[in-house]
PDB file of C-alpha atoms in Angstrom:
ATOM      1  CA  UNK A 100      40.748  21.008  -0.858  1.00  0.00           C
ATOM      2  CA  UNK A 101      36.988  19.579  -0.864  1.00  0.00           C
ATOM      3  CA  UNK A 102      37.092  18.488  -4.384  1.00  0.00           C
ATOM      4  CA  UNK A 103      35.190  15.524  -5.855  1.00  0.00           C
ATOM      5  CA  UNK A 104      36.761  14.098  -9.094  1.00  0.00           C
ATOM      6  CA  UNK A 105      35.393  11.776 -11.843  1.00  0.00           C
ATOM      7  CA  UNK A 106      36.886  11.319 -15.303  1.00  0.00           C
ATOM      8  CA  UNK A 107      34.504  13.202 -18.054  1.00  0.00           C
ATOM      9  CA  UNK A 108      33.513  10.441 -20.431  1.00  0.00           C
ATOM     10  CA  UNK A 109      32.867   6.525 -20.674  1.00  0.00           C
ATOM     11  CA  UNK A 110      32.389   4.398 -23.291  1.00  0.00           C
ATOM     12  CA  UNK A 111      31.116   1.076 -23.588  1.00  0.00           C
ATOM     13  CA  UNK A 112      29.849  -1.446 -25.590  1.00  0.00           C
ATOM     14  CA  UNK A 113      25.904  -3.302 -24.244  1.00  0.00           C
ATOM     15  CA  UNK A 114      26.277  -6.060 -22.659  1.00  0.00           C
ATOM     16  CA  UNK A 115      30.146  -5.119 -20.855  1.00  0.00           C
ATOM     17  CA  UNK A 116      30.383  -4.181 -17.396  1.00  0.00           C
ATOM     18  CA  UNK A 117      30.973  -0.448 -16.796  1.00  0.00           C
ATOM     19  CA  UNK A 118      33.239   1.018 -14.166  1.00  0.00           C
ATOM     20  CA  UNK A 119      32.906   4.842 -13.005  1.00  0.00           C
ATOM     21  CA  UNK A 120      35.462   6.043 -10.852  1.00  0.00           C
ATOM     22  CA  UNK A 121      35.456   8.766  -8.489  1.00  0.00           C
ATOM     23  CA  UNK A 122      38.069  10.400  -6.043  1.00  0.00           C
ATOM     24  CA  UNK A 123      37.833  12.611  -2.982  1.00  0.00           C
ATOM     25  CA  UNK A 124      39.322  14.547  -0.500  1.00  0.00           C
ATOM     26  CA  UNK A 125      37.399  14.757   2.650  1.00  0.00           C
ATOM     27  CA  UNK A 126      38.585  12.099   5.386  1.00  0.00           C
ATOM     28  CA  UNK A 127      35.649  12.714   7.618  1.00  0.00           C
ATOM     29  CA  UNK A 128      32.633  12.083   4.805  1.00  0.00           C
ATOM     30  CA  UNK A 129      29.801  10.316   5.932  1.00  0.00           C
ATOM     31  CA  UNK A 130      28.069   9.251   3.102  1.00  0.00           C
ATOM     32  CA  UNK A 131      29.047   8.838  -0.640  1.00  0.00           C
ATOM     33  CA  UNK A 132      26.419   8.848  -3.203  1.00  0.00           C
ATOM     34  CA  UNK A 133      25.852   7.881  -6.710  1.00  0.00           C
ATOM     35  CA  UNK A 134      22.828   9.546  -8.891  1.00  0.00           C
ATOM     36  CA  UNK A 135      22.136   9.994 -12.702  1.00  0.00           C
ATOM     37  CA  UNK A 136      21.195  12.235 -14.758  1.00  0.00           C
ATOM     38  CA  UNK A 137      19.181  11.685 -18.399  1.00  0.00           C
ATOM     39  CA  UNK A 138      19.620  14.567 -20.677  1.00  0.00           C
ATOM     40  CA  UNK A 139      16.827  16.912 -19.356  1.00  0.00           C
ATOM     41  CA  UNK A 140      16.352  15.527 -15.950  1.00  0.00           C
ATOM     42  CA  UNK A 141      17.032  15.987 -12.909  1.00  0.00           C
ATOM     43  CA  UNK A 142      19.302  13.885 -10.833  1.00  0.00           C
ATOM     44  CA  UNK A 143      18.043  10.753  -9.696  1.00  0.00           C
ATOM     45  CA  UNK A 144      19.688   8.912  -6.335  1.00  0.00           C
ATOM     46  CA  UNK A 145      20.938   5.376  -7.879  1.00  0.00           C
ATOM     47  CA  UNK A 146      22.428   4.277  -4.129  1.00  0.00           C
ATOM     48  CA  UNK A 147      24.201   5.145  -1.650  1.00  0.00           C
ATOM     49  CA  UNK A 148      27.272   3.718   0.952  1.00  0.00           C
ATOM     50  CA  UNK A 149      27.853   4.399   4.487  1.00  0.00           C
ATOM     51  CA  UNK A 150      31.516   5.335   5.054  1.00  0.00           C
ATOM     52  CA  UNK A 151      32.195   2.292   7.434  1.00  0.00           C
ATOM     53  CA  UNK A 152      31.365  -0.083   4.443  1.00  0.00           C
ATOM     54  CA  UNK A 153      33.750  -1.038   1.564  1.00  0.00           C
ATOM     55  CA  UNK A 154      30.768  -2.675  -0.649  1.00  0.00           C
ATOM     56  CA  UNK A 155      27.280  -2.606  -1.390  1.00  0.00           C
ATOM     57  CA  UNK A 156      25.335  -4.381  -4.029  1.00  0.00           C
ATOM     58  CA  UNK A 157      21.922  -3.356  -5.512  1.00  0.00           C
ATOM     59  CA  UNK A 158      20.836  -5.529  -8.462  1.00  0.00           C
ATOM     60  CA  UNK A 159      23.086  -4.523 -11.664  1.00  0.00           C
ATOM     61  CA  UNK A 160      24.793  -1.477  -9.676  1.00  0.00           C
ATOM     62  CA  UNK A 161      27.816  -2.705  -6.997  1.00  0.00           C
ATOM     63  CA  UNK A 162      29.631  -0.324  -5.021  1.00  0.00           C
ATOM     64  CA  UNK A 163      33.303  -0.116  -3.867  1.00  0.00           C
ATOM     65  CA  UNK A 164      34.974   1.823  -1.205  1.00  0.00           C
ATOM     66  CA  UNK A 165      38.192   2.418  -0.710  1.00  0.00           C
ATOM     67  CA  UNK A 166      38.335   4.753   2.177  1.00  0.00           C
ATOM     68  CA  UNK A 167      42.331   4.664   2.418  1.00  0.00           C
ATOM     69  CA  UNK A 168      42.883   5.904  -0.884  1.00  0.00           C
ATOM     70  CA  UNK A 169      39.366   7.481  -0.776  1.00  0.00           C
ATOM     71  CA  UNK A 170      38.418   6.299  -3.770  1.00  0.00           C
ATOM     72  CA  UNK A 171      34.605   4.754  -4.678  1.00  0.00           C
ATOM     73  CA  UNK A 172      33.737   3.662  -7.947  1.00  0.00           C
ATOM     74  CA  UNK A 173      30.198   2.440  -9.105  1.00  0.00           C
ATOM     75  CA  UNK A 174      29.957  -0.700 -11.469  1.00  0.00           C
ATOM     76  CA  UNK A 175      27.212  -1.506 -13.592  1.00  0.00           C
ATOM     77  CA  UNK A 176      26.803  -5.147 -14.845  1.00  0.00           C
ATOM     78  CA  UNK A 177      25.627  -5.867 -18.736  1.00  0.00           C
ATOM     79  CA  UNK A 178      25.050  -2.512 -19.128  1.00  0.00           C
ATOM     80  CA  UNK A 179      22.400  -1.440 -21.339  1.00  0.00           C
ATOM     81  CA  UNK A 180      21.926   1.675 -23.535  1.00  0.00           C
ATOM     82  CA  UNK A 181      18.919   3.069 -20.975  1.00  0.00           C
ATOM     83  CA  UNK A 182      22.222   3.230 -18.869  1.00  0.00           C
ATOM     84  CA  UNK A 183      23.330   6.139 -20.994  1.00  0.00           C
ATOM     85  CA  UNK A 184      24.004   9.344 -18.623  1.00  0.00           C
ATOM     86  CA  UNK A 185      25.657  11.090 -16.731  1.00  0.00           C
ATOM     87  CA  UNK A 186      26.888   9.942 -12.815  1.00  0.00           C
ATOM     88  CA  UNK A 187      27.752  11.704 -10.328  1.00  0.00           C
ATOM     89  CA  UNK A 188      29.248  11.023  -7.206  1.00  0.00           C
ATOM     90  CA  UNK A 189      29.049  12.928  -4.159  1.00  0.00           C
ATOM     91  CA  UNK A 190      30.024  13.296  -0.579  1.00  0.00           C
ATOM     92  CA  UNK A 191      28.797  14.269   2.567  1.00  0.00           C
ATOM     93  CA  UNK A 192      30.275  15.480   5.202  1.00  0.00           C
ATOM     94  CA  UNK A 193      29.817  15.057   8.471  1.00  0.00           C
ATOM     95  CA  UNK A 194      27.947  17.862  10.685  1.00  0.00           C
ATOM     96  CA  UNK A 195      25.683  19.897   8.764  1.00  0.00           C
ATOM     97  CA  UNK A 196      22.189  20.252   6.857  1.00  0.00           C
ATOM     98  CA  UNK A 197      23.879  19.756   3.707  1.00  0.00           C
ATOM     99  CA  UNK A 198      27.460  19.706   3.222  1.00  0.00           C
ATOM    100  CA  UNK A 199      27.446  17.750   0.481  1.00  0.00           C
ATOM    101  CA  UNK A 200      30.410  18.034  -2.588  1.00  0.00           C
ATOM    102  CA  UNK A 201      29.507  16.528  -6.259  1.00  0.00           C
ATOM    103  CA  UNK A 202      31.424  15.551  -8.611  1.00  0.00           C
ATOM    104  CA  UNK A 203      31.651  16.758 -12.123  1.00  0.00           C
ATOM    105  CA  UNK A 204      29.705  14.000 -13.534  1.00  0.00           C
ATOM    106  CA  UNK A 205      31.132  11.135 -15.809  1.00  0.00           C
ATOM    107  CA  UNK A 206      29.182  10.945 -18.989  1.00  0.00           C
ATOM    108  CA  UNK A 207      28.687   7.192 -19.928  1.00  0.00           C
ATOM    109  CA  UNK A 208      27.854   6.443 -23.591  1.00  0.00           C
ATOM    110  CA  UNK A 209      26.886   2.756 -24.458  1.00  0.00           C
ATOM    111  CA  UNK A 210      27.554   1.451 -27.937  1.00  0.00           C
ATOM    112  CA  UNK A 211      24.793  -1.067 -29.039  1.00  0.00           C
TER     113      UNK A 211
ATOM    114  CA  UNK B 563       1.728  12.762  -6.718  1.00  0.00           C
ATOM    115  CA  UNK B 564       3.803  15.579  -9.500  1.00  0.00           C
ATOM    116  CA  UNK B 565       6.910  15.076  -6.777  1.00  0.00           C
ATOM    117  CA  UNK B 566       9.030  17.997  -7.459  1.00  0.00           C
ATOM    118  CA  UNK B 567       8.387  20.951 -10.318  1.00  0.00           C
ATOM    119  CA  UNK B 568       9.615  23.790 -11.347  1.00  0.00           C
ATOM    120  CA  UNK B 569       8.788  26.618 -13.659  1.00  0.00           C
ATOM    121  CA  UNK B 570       9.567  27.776 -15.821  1.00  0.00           C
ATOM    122  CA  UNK B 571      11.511  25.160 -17.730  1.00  0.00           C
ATOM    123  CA  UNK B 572      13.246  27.779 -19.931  1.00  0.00           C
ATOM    124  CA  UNK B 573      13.807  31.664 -19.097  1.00  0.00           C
ATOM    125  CA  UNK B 574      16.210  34.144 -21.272  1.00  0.00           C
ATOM    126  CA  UNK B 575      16.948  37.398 -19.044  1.00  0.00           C
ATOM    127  CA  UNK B 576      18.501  40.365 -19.490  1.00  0.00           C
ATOM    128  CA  UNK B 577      21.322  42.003 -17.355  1.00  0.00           C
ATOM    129  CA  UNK B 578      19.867  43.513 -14.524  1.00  0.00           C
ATOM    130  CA  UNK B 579      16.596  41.839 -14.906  1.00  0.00           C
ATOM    131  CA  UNK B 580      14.888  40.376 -11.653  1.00  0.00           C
ATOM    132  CA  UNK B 581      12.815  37.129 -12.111  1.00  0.00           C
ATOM    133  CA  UNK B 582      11.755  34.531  -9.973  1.00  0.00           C
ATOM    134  CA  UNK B 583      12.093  30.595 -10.010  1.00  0.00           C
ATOM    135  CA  UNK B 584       9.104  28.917  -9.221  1.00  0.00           C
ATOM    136  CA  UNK B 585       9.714  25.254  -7.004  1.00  0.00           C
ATOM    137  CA  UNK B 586       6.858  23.457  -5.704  1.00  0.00           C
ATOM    138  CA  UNK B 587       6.515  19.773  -4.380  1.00  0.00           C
ATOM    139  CA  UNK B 588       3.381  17.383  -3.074  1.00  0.00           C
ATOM    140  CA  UNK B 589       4.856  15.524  -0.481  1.00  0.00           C
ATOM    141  CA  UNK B 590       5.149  17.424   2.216  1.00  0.00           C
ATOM    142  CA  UNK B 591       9.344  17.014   2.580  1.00  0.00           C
ATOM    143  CA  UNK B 592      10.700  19.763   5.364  1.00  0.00           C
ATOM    144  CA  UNK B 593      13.542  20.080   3.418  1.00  0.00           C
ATOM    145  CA  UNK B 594      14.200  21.347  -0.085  1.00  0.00           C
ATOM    146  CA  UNK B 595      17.118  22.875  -2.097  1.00  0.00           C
ATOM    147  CA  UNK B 596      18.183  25.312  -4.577  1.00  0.00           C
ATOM    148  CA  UNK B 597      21.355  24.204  -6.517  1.00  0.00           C
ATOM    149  CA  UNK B 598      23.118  25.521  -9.618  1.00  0.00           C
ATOM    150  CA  UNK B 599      24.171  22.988 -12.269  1.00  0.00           C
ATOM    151  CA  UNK B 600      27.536  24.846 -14.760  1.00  0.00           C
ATOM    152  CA  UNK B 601      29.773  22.879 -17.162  1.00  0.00           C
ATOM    153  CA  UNK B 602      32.297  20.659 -16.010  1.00  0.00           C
ATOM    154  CA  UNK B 603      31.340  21.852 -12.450  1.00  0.00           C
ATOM    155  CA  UNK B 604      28.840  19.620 -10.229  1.00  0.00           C
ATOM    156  CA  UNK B 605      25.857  20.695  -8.467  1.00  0.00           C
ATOM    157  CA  UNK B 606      26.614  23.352  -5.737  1.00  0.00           C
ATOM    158  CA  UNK B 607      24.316  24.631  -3.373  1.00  0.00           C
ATOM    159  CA  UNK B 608      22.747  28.241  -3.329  1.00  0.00           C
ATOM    160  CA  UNK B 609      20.302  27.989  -0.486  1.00  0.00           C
ATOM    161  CA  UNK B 610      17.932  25.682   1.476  1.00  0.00           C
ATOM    162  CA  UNK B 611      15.554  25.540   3.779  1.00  0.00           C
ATOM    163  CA  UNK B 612      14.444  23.012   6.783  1.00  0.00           C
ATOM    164  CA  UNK B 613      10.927  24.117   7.654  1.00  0.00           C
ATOM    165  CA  UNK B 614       8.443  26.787   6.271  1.00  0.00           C
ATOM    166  CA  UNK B 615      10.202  29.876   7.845  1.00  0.00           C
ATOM    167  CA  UNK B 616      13.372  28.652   7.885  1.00  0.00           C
ATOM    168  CA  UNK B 617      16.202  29.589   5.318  1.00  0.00           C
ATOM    169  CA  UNK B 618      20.146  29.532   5.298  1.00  0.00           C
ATOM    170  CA  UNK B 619      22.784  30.213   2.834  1.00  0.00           C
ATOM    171  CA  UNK B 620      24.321  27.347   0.843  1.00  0.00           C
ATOM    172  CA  UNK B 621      28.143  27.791  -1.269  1.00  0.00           C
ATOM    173  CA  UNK B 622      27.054  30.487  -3.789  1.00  0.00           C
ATOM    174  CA  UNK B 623      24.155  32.444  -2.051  1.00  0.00           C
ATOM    175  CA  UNK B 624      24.992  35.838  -3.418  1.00  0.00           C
ATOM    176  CA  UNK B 625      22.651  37.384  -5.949  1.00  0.00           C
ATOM    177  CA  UNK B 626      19.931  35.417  -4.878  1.00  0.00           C
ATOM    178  CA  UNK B 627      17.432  35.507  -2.544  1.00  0.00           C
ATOM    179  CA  UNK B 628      14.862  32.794  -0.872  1.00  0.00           C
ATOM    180  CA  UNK B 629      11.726  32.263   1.317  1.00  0.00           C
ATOM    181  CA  UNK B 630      10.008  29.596   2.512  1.00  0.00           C
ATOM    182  CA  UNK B 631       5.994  30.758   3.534  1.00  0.00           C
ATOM    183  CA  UNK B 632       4.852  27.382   3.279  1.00  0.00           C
ATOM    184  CA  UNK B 633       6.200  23.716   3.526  1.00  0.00           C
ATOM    185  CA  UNK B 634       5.185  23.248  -0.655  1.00  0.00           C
ATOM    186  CA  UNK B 635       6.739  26.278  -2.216  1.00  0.00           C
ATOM    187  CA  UNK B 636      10.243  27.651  -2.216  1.00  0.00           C
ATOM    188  CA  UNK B 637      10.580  30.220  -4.898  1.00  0.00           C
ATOM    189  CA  UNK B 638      14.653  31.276  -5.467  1.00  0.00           C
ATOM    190  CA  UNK B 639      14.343  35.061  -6.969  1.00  0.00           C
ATOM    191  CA  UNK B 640      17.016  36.662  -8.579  1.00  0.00           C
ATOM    192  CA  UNK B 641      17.258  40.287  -7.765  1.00  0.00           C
ATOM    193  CA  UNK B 642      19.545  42.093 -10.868  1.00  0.00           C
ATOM    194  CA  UNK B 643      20.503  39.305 -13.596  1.00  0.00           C
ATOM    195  CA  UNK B 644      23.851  38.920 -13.949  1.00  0.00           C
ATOM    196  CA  UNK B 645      25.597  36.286 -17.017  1.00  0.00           C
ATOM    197  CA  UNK B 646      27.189  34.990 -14.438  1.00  0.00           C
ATOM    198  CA  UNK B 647      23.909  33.577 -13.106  1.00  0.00           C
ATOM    199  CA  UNK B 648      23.543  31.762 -16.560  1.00  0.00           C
ATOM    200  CA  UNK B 649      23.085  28.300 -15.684  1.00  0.00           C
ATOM    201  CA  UNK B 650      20.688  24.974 -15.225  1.00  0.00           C
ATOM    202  CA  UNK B 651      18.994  25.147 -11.427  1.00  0.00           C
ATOM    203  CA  UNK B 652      17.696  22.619  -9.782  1.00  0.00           C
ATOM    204  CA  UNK B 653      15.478  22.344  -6.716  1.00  0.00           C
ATOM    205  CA  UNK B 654      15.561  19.524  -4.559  1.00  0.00           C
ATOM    206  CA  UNK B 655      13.287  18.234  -1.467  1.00  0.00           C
ATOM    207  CA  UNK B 656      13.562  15.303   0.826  1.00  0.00           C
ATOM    208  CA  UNK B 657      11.872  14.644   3.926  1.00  0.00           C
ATOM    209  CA  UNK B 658      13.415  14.881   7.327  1.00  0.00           C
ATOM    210  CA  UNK B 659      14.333  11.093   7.463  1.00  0.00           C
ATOM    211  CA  UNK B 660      15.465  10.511   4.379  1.00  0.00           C
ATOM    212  CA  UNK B 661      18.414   7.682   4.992  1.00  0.00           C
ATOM    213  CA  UNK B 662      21.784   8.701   4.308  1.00  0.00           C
ATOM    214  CA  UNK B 663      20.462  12.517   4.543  1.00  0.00           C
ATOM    215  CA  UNK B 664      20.734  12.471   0.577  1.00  0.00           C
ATOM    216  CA  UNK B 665      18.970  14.533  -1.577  1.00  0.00           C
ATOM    217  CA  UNK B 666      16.103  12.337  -3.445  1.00  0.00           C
ATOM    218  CA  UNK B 667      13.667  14.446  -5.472  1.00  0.00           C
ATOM    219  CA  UNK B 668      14.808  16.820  -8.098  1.00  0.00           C
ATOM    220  CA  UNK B 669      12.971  19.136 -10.234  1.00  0.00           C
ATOM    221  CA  UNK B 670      13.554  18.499 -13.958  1.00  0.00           C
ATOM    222  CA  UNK B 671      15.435  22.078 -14.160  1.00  0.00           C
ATOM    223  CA  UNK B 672      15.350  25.547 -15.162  1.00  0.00           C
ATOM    224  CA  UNK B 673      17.508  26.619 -18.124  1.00  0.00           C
ATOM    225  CA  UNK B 674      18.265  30.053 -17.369  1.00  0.00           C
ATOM    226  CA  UNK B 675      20.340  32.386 -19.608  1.00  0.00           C
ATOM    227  CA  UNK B 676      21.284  36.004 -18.977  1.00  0.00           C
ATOM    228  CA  UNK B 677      22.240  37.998 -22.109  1.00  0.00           C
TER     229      UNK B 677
END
């Protein structure tokens, strides 16, 4: 299958670090994505990794691949409650205009 | 610059009703999006476009219909409303070199619900 998985809900106190997970299927994605979403928005792109990289850091957000068990996660240092939304992850495969797979989304709640 | 917007932001329908969703952006991206947003699902992709004049079909294409006349609007129509159609949509745009070829700009929505 082409699925993307995420666990449905996060919880978290401000302040803690906050790990969202994410699974997928495709061997031959290109790029894996991570946006949000703030209740009545539209997605916005938090960062991206290439699939030849196992890391990328951008300020509070760090990325992790693991492209043997195909497995990224997204971690979000002293996380604050403007952090509070969903996240998706997503894939893209290669070849295409847009063969891209999301995730169900992981809604992250953070307790003040 | 508005970026990406849609109208409207709310619509209520009724079976076999035909309506379309207005998307319109300001910076002149060659590419935009149509995608369908349903519980516990994530995005998938309806239909998009690469130029003015250009249009394919995305995942779920059926029961809805596209053009692209200029590079700044791409209206997604829906011919006979269905409830299976009810849903959040999203348009997207990005411009031709966007790195990583990811989606950037979405449109805040359209709640759309067909009773």
């Amino acid at each position: 299958g082409e699925d993307v998985e995420q666990s449905l809900f996060l919880s978290v106190r401000e302040g803690d670090s906050s790990v969202i997970n994410c699974t997928y299927t495709d061997s031959s994605s290109t790029y894996l994505y991570w946006y949000k979403q703030e209740p009545g928005a539209g997605l916005q792109l938090l960062t991206y990794i290439f699939s030849n990289m196992d890391m990328k850091q951008d300020q509070r957000l760090t990325v992790l691949l693991n492209k043997k068990d195909k497995h990224l996660s997204l971690r979000i240092a002293d996380t604050q409650t403007g952090d509070s939304a969903i996240y998706f992850c997503a894939e893209k495969k290669a070849g295409g205009y847009q063969k891209v797979t999301f995730g169900t989304g992981t809604k992250l709640q953070v307790i003040p | 610059n508005a970026g990406v917007t849609q109208t409207p932001k709310f619509q209520v329908l009724k079976t076999g009703q035909s309506m379309t969703l207005q998307c319109a952006q300001d910076m002149n991206h060659e590419y935009m999006s149509w995608y369908r947003q349903d519980p516990g699902m994530g995005l998938r992709l309806i239909h998009y476009s690469v130029g003015a004049g250009i249009t394919d079909q995305g995942e779920v294409p059926n029961g809805y219909n596209v053009s692209r006349s200029t590079t700044e609007d791409f209206p997604l129509r829906l011919l006979s409303a269905a409830p299976s159609q009810t849903s959040v949509y999203f348009c997207a745009s990005r411009p031709k070199g966007q790195p990583a070829n990811t989606e950037a700009f979405f449109g805040q929505g359209t709640r759309l619900t067909v009773v």
